[in-house]
XYZ file of C-alpha atoms in Angstrom:
488
model
C 211.647 -136.600 57.994
C 209.265 -137.406 60.836
C 207.555 -140.771 60.563
C 203.871 -141.188 61.243
C 202.350 -144.054 63.248
C 201.067 -145.560 59.990
C 204.580 -146.047 58.417
C 205.688 -149.647 58.262
C 208.918 -149.533 60.230
C 209.945 -153.089 59.425
C 209.875 -152.393 55.660
C 211.128 -148.765 55.792
C 214.411 -149.383 57.538
C 217.000 -146.745 56.739
C 220.644 -147.278 55.922
C 223.459 -144.908 56.603
C 223.443 -143.977 52.938
C 220.024 -142.303 53.424
C 221.583 -139.525 55.570
C 224.497 -138.770 53.252
C 224.303 -136.119 50.615
C 220.695 -135.138 51.244
C 218.692 -133.027 53.453
C 215.166 -132.287 53.832
C 213.300 -133.110 50.624
C 215.840 -135.641 49.443
C 214.231 -139.071 48.829
C 215.674 -141.925 50.761
C 217.633 -143.994 48.263
C 217.870 -147.100 50.402
C 214.175 -147.257 51.421
C 212.337 -150.396 50.355
C 208.989 -149.722 48.746
C 206.067 -151.922 49.734
C 204.674 -154.260 47.037
C 201.394 -152.302 46.706
C 203.509 -149.397 45.142
C 202.835 -146.791 47.949
C 205.470 -145.063 49.886
C 204.533 -146.682 53.139
C 201.930 -144.199 54.166
C 198.501 -145.520 54.897
C 195.599 -144.921 52.438
C 194.224 -141.517 52.899
C 197.257 -140.114 54.545
C 198.132 -136.523 53.807
C 200.513 -136.097 50.952
C 203.900 -134.645 51.704
C 204.909 -131.205 50.459
C 205.930 -130.794 46.762
C 209.557 -131.820 46.235
C 209.793 -134.077 49.320
C 209.169 -137.330 47.319
C 208.017 -138.522 43.874
C 204.281 -138.930 43.425
C 203.565 -142.720 42.933
C 201.425 -143.732 40.014
C 198.717 -146.316 40.412
C 199.828 -149.921 39.762
C 200.070 -150.597 36.049
C 199.677 -146.878 34.880
C 201.733 -145.909 31.914
C 204.670 -143.561 32.600
C 205.830 -140.546 30.637
C 208.947 -142.594 29.769
C 207.116 -144.662 27.204
C 205.298 -147.532 29.044
C 202.906 -149.022 26.639
C 199.367 -147.704 27.018
C 198.117 -151.183 26.288
C 199.448 -152.538 29.558
C 197.692 -150.300 32.140
C 194.262 -150.241 33.955
C 192.493 -146.968 34.012
C 190.525 -146.397 37.219
C 186.893 -146.589 36.569
C 183.792 -148.670 37.274
C 185.425 -151.803 36.006
C 188.671 -151.498 38.015
C 187.485 -153.701 40.718
C 186.155 -156.354 38.527
C 189.234 -157.620 36.836
C 192.577 -156.510 35.236
C 193.435 -155.110 31.916
C 196.949 -156.219 31.169
C 196.018 -157.767 27.795
C 197.762 -161.088 28.343
C 196.011 -162.669 25.343
C 193.867 -165.244 27.200
C 190.264 -165.582 28.309
C 187.155 -164.498 26.563
C 187.022 -161.114 24.745
C 185.364 -158.293 26.517
C 181.934 -157.288 25.117
C 181.873 -154.300 22.863
C 180.361 -151.036 23.934
C 176.607 -150.563 23.455
C 176.697 -148.411 20.425
C 179.123 -150.847 18.697
C 176.886 -153.687 19.637
C 173.826 -152.081 18.123
C 175.766 -151.191 14.909
C 176.927 -154.723 14.358
C 173.512 -156.065 15.118
C 171.928 -153.919 12.607
C 174.435 -154.963 9.986
C 174.641 -158.717 10.676
C 171.041 -159.602 11.534
C 169.655 -159.247 7.998
C 172.487 -161.312 6.590
C 171.984 -164.043 9.258
C 168.317 -164.149 8.570
C 168.930 -164.367 4.786
C 171.250 -167.329 5.352
C 168.721 -169.130 7.404
C 165.839 -168.421 5.101
C 167.934 -169.341 2.100
C 168.745 -172.727 3.589
C 165.162 -173.395 4.427
C 163.940 -172.428 0.874
C 166.707 -174.323 -0.822
C 166.624 -177.625 1.204
C 164.739 -180.412 -0.671
C 162.046 -181.058 1.926
C 160.153 -184.262 1.305
C 161.939 -185.017 -1.868
C 163.356 -188.621 -2.284
C 167.149 -188.953 -2.165
C 168.498 -189.237 -5.773
C 169.894 -192.603 -6.728
C 172.645 -193.275 -9.221
C 171.350 -194.372 -12.667
C 174.525 -196.359 -13.102
C 174.728 -199.395 -10.895
C 177.635 -199.060 -8.410
C 177.294 -202.193 -6.399
C 177.295 -202.759 -2.604
C 180.639 -202.470 -0.974
C 182.042 -205.707 0.503
C 185.237 -206.101 2.425
C 187.703 -208.925 1.626
C 191.265 -209.928 2.272
C 193.651 -211.161 -0.504
C 195.179 -214.597 0.301
C 197.151 -215.119 -2.973
C 197.928 -213.642 -6.270
C 199.305 -214.925 -9.475
C 200.064 -213.297 -12.982
C 199.138 -215.252 -16.170
C 196.903 -215.376 -19.111
C 193.388 -213.874 -18.949
C 191.532 -217.183 -18.479
C 188.119 -217.419 -16.935
C 187.395 -219.866 -14.179
C 187.572 -223.465 -15.440
C 189.565 -222.555 -18.557
C 193.080 -223.874 -19.147
C 195.895 -222.898 -21.570
C 196.541 -225.436 -24.317
C 198.631 -225.388 -27.436
C 201.288 -222.810 -28.059
C 202.486 -220.035 -25.766
C 200.185 -217.046 -25.677
C 200.586 -214.022 -27.876
C 203.417 -211.846 -26.245
C 201.397 -208.798 -27.272
C 198.433 -209.970 -25.237
C 198.059 -208.252 -21.913
C 198.345 -210.475 -18.880
C 195.825 -210.858 -15.994
C 196.110 -210.997 -12.228
C 194.524 -213.997 -10.606
C 193.421 -212.975 -7.055
C 192.348 -215.324 -4.290
C 190.301 -213.575 -1.674
C 188.361 -214.313 1.518
C 185.291 -212.143 2.123
C 185.072 -210.726 5.621
C 181.472 -209.343 5.409
C 178.577 -209.262 3.101
C 176.454 -212.109 1.826
C 179.513 -214.361 1.250
C 181.138 -213.733 4.633
C 183.950 -216.333 5.129
C 183.704 -217.740 1.630
C 186.772 -217.955 -0.703
C 186.592 -216.190 -3.963
C 188.738 -216.073 -7.149
C 188.696 -213.153 -9.444
C 190.553 -212.315 -12.664
C 191.730 -208.640 -12.986
C 193.160 -207.406 -16.278
C 196.544 -205.629 -15.826
C 196.363 -202.125 -17.214
C 198.552 -199.023 -16.606
C 195.654 -197.689 -14.465
C 195.021 -200.907 -12.511
C 196.146 -200.806 -8.797
C 198.898 -203.206 -7.843
C 197.250 -205.771 -5.497
C 199.284 -208.215 -3.538
C 198.935 -210.892 -0.757
C 197.682 -209.659 2.472
C 195.905 -206.548 1.110
C 192.571 -205.522 2.598
C 190.365 -204.687 -0.435
C 186.794 -203.570 -1.223
C 184.662 -205.573 -3.642
C 181.479 -204.210 -5.427
C 178.645 -206.763 -5.157
C 175.997 -206.565 -7.768
C 173.236 -208.509 -5.915
C 173.650 -211.788 -7.753
C 174.577 -215.271 -6.469
C 177.172 -214.915 -3.663
C 178.853 -218.105 -5.003
C 179.283 -216.743 -8.403
C 182.589 -214.750 -8.966
C 180.838 -212.705 -11.585
C 178.676 -211.091 -8.821
C 181.817 -209.348 -7.592
C 184.297 -206.781 -8.881
C 187.602 -205.780 -7.150
C 187.502 -202.025 -7.021
C 189.759 -200.535 -4.258
C 191.754 -200.867 -1.082
C 190.423 -200.460 2.430
C 191.711 -197.301 4.010
C 189.731 -196.887 7.155
C 192.426 -197.537 9.654
C 195.048 -195.174 8.260
C 192.439 -192.365 7.931
C 191.234 -192.796 11.521
C 194.804 -192.747 12.860
C 195.692 -189.658 10.908
C 192.486 -187.822 11.929
C 193.334 -188.780 15.588
C 196.764 -187.281 15.246
C 195.428 -184.143 13.780
C 192.887 -183.826 16.490
C 195.576 -184.353 19.183
C 197.794 -181.745 17.596
C 195.197 -179.204 17.516
C 194.054 -179.861 21.134
C 197.714 -179.772 22.440
C 198.459 -176.525 20.819
C 195.023 -174.837 20.777
C 193.579 -176.314 24.071
C 190.041 -175.088 24.460
C 190.128 -172.919 21.366
C 191.510 -175.982 19.508
C 188.487 -177.908 20.729
C 186.242 -175.170 19.504
C 187.965 -175.173 16.132
C 187.483 -178.990 15.760
C 183.843 -178.780 16.658
C 183.493 -175.977 14.022
C 185.268 -178.190 11.513
C 182.784 -180.995 12.212
C 179.785 -178.620 11.887
C 181.184 -177.262 8.611
C 181.180 -180.826 7.124
C 177.685 -181.416 8.476
C 176.499 -178.278 6.630
C 178.091 -179.562 3.367
C 176.819 -183.151 3.733
C 173.367 -182.466 4.975
C 172.524 -179.215 3.147
C 174.868 -178.360 0.135
C 174.990 -181.820 -1.417
C 171.283 -182.757 -1.201
C 170.151 -179.271 -2.383
C 172.411 -179.419 -5.497
C 171.433 -183.052 -6.322
C 167.756 -181.969 -5.994
C 168.370 -179.488 -8.858
C 168.857 -176.227 -7.033
C 171.306 -173.619 -8.349
C 174.748 -174.773 -7.159
C 176.123 -171.186 -6.799
C 173.034 -170.047 -4.677
C 173.349 -173.190 -2.479
C 177.171 -172.706 -2.095
C 176.650 -168.990 -1.039
C 173.906 -170.014 1.588
C 176.087 -172.982 2.764
C 179.242 -170.759 2.922
C 177.315 -168.199 5.019
C 176.227 -170.863 7.527
C 179.691 -172.243 7.734
C 181.290 -168.869 8.225
C 178.783 -167.851 10.999
C 179.280 -171.124 12.796
C 183.060 -171.595 12.292
C 184.056 -167.889 13.109
C 181.841 -167.355 16.169
C 182.411 -170.757 17.660
C 186.194 -170.659 17.232
C 186.939 -166.922 17.995
C 183.998 -166.137 20.272
C 180.970 -163.888 20.060
C 182.798 -160.390 19.928
C 182.925 -157.259 17.908
C 186.144 -158.477 16.244
C 184.610 -161.589 15.023
C 181.582 -159.775 13.788
C 183.711 -157.473 11.670
C 185.525 -160.465 10.301
C 182.147 -162.044 9.327
C 181.239 -158.833 7.461
C 184.591 -158.746 5.634
C 184.242 -162.424 4.693
C 180.797 -161.950 3.283
C 181.680 -159.051 1.128
C 184.694 -160.804 -0.185
C 182.792 -163.951 -0.914
C 180.090 -161.999 -2.853
C 182.952 -160.393 -4.876
C 184.495 -163.748 -5.676
C 181.126 -165.063 -6.752
C 180.448 -162.055 -9.057
C 183.866 -162.209 -10.592
C 183.644 -166.091 -11.192
C 180.167 -165.699 -12.907
C 181.345 -162.908 -15.058
C 184.553 -164.417 -16.360
C 183.290 -167.967 -16.566
C 180.482 -166.654 -18.835
C 182.824 -164.446 -20.915
C 185.251 -167.336 -21.278
C 182.472 -169.727 -22.250
C 183.379 -172.306 -19.599
C 180.974 -175.262 -19.416
C 182.224 -176.834 -16.338
C 181.921 -180.319 -17.998
C 185.116 -181.791 -16.837
C 185.405 -185.662 -16.286
C 184.087 -185.655 -12.786
C 181.096 -183.545 -13.632
C 180.344 -185.576 -16.773
C 180.440 -188.723 -14.583
C 178.057 -187.094 -12.123
C 175.650 -186.114 -14.806
C 175.751 -189.734 -16.202
C 175.032 -191.168 -12.808
C 172.106 -188.750 -12.081
C 170.488 -189.463 -15.405
C 169.486 -185.809 -15.807
C 171.321 -182.499 -16.407
C 172.866 -180.258 -13.832
C 174.208 -176.621 -13.956
C 177.761 -177.618 -14.600
C 178.932 -173.965 -14.722
C 177.122 -173.283 -11.444
C 178.831 -176.291 -9.883
C 182.172 -174.824 -10.990
C 181.348 -171.503 -9.289
C 180.122 -173.172 -6.108
C 183.479 -174.870 -5.891
C 185.261 -171.476 -6.263
C 183.149 -169.972 -3.344
C 183.611 -172.861 -0.922
C 187.301 -173.327 -1.754
C 188.066 -169.631 -0.915
C 186.174 -169.622 2.322
C 188.923 -171.087 4.520
C 191.601 -168.617 3.429
C 189.132 -165.796 3.627
C 188.522 -166.539 7.372
C 192.265 -166.322 8.104
C 192.726 -163.073 6.462
C 189.699 -161.317 7.898
C 190.406 -162.418 11.515
C 194.038 -161.331 11.274
C 193.057 -157.878 9.894
C 190.362 -157.210 12.582
C 192.668 -158.372 15.353
C 195.339 -156.114 14.183
C 193.119 -153.045 13.900
C 191.735 -153.602 17.387
C 195.167 -153.880 18.878
C 196.385 -150.751 17.177
C 193.366 -148.937 18.605
C 194.043 -150.216 22.028
C 197.718 -149.412 21.897
C 197.017 -145.849 20.828
C 193.466 -144.817 21.577
C 193.968 -141.514 19.961
C 194.199 -142.928 16.361
C 191.204 -142.042 14.176
C 189.771 -144.479 11.690
C 191.951 -143.176 8.803
C 195.137 -143.759 10.797
C 193.838 -147.288 11.938
C 193.151 -148.055 8.271
C 196.504 -147.022 7.067
C 198.444 -148.846 9.757
C 196.197 -152.062 9.384
C 196.694 -152.031 5.565
C 200.425 -151.984 6.000
C 199.975 -155.211 8.120
C 197.656 -156.632 5.492
C 200.125 -156.210 2.670
C 202.540 -158.719 4.334
C 199.734 -161.137 4.896
C 198.096 -161.104 1.460
C 201.108 -162.335 -0.453
C 201.297 -165.612 1.521
C 197.482 -166.032 1.429
C 197.287 -165.772 -2.277
C 200.260 -168.100 -2.731
C 198.362 -170.590 -0.470
C 195.282 -170.477 -2.657
C 197.143 -170.787 -5.945
C 199.204 -173.780 -4.616
C 196.170 -175.499 -3.386
C 194.389 -175.226 -6.773
C 197.549 -176.206 -8.602
C 197.999 -179.271 -6.455
C 194.377 -180.329 -6.960
C 194.739 -179.883 -10.720
C 198.320 -181.445 -11.034
C 197.056 -184.553 -13.110
C 195.244 -182.111 -15.479
C 198.355 -179.983 -15.868
C 200.499 -183.064 -16.496
C 198.089 -184.385 -19.152
C 197.862 -181.053 -20.826
C 201.650 -180.635 -20.853
C 202.111 -183.770 -22.992
C 199.214 -183.044 -25.346
C 201.621 -181.446 -27.857
C 199.652 -178.205 -28.431
C 200.990 -174.770 -27.932
C 200.910 -172.799 -24.692
C 197.998 -170.594 -25.802
C 195.821 -173.538 -26.663
C 196.842 -175.347 -23.474
C 195.846 -172.383 -21.215
C 192.633 -171.911 -23.143
C 191.570 -175.551 -22.768
C 188.400 -176.108 -20.545
C 190.223 -177.870 -17.735
C 193.178 -175.413 -17.482
C 190.996 -172.324 -18.069
C 188.627 -173.463 -15.296
C 191.509 -173.741 -12.858
C 192.898 -170.303 -13.969
C 189.564 -168.455 -13.360
C 189.110 -170.475 -10.082
C 192.447 -169.336 -8.886
C 192.414 -165.732 -9.993
C 188.955 -164.875 -8.974
C 189.626 -166.321 -5.500
C 192.979 -164.472 -5.350
C 191.168 -161.173 -6.176
C 188.693 -161.879 -3.380
C 191.481 -162.422 -0.855
C 193.353 -159.296 -1.944
C 190.086 -157.324 -1.719
C 189.330 -158.825 1.778
C 192.358 -156.964 3.200
C 191.208 -153.355 2.514
C 187.516 -154.204 2.943
C 187.957 -155.772 6.327
C 190.478 -153.222 7.346
C 188.272 -150.215 6.665
C 185.240 -152.027 8.299
C 187.350 -152.808 11.324
C 188.764 -149.267 11.564
C 185.407 -147.599 11.321
C 183.824 -149.739 13.915
C 186.833 -149.857 16.302
C 187.129 -146.010 16.075
C 183.638 -145.798 17.599
C 184.624 -147.677 20.650
C 184.868 -145.376 23.683
C 188.388 -144.918 24.936
C 187.613 -145.685 28.462
C 186.063 -149.062 27.295
C 189.150 -149.842 25.215
C 191.711 -149.300 28.051
C 189.556 -150.326 30.974
C 188.631 -153.870 29.849
C 190.747 -156.694 28.639
C 190.220 -157.961 25.097
C 191.861 -160.854 23.263
C 192.327 -161.556 19.649
């Protein structure tokens, strides 16, 4: 075949095999194709007659032999701006205008309700509640020596016969205070040895409770706990490093979202509940704020994240309704040991059942985030892989993926609650009552309703989020899906 002046002779060298077994119209089997995917002809050159050579597809275009539709770039207005191979990195492409408008109309009222709720519920100008039971000022100290013997006050000595063997011994602890009003002073304390008493030994760094009396009087101090600041800081640093090494910038965003979640709990949820607001309403507003901040900061401002937010909100509402209904029908009071201690410290009543429900809502939030993000990402990828799928096909395919995920998610929530309630379970198992009475007790029934209501919400999150994602993803124009890169 004659060669035009635009052919690249250096790259289109022919070997003897090109001339054997073929005549006009037979493609040259030994010819090297340039990297740009053309047959060596300049752009705009006239195409050869049909049958002389195979038409060359644009780089990245799917072939009839089954190349994945997700991996090609369709020529269009965005073709010169970037590539659409879907490598799974970089920011998610913005949704089309009609999808953005739909999500704005759906999410704006919910976001405004969350902000308004936090403003209304926050205890503006109210004094911070103080404990009615004196707790003492924490003072750090170091144990220099310990000795076990009879429970004798300072200055007393044992005289006469040996002490009663049934009498419980005491631990005499010599300490040196490292801060507070008696910084540097030695101190001797007598600690009764009970089964619930921590085992203190020489060299331990401990915490004392100072009641404000004479710093030289041992009765002004009480040995209460160990110092744990250093191990906690080291473990937190290891956690942060692990997240950053694996997640990189997204890991950094996740850490920032985690910090902001604790800020919402400490600066809004706790003060509002202590001020007497409904714990359930406060928890719903706080969970909404945490969800908006954590999801958008970690996964980006995209249509996928917005659908996950919608699915999480619907599932949280379902969990709250179920918990409220069944805690009322089961006559749960919420007055466990921790809540009773809280009420005694506050000096006034608190909605104990609402506090129980608030714990259910906040406890289920983390697992719901994982489920909803996974489902929306799955539906979007299915839509991109096969843009011809309608919302029903997307829903059915996404639901099949969700079934595999929901089992592990429910097990995670159940094990989390079981682990937290393990002392209660152990205590109840030795109480000597029957299984029915054991399961119907206040402490166990609270954990059962907590677990089952949260699990129902997680199970419901799969179809709810999947159908929302399918309806919204199906509205995305096909050209937008295949012509831009999107990431999970």
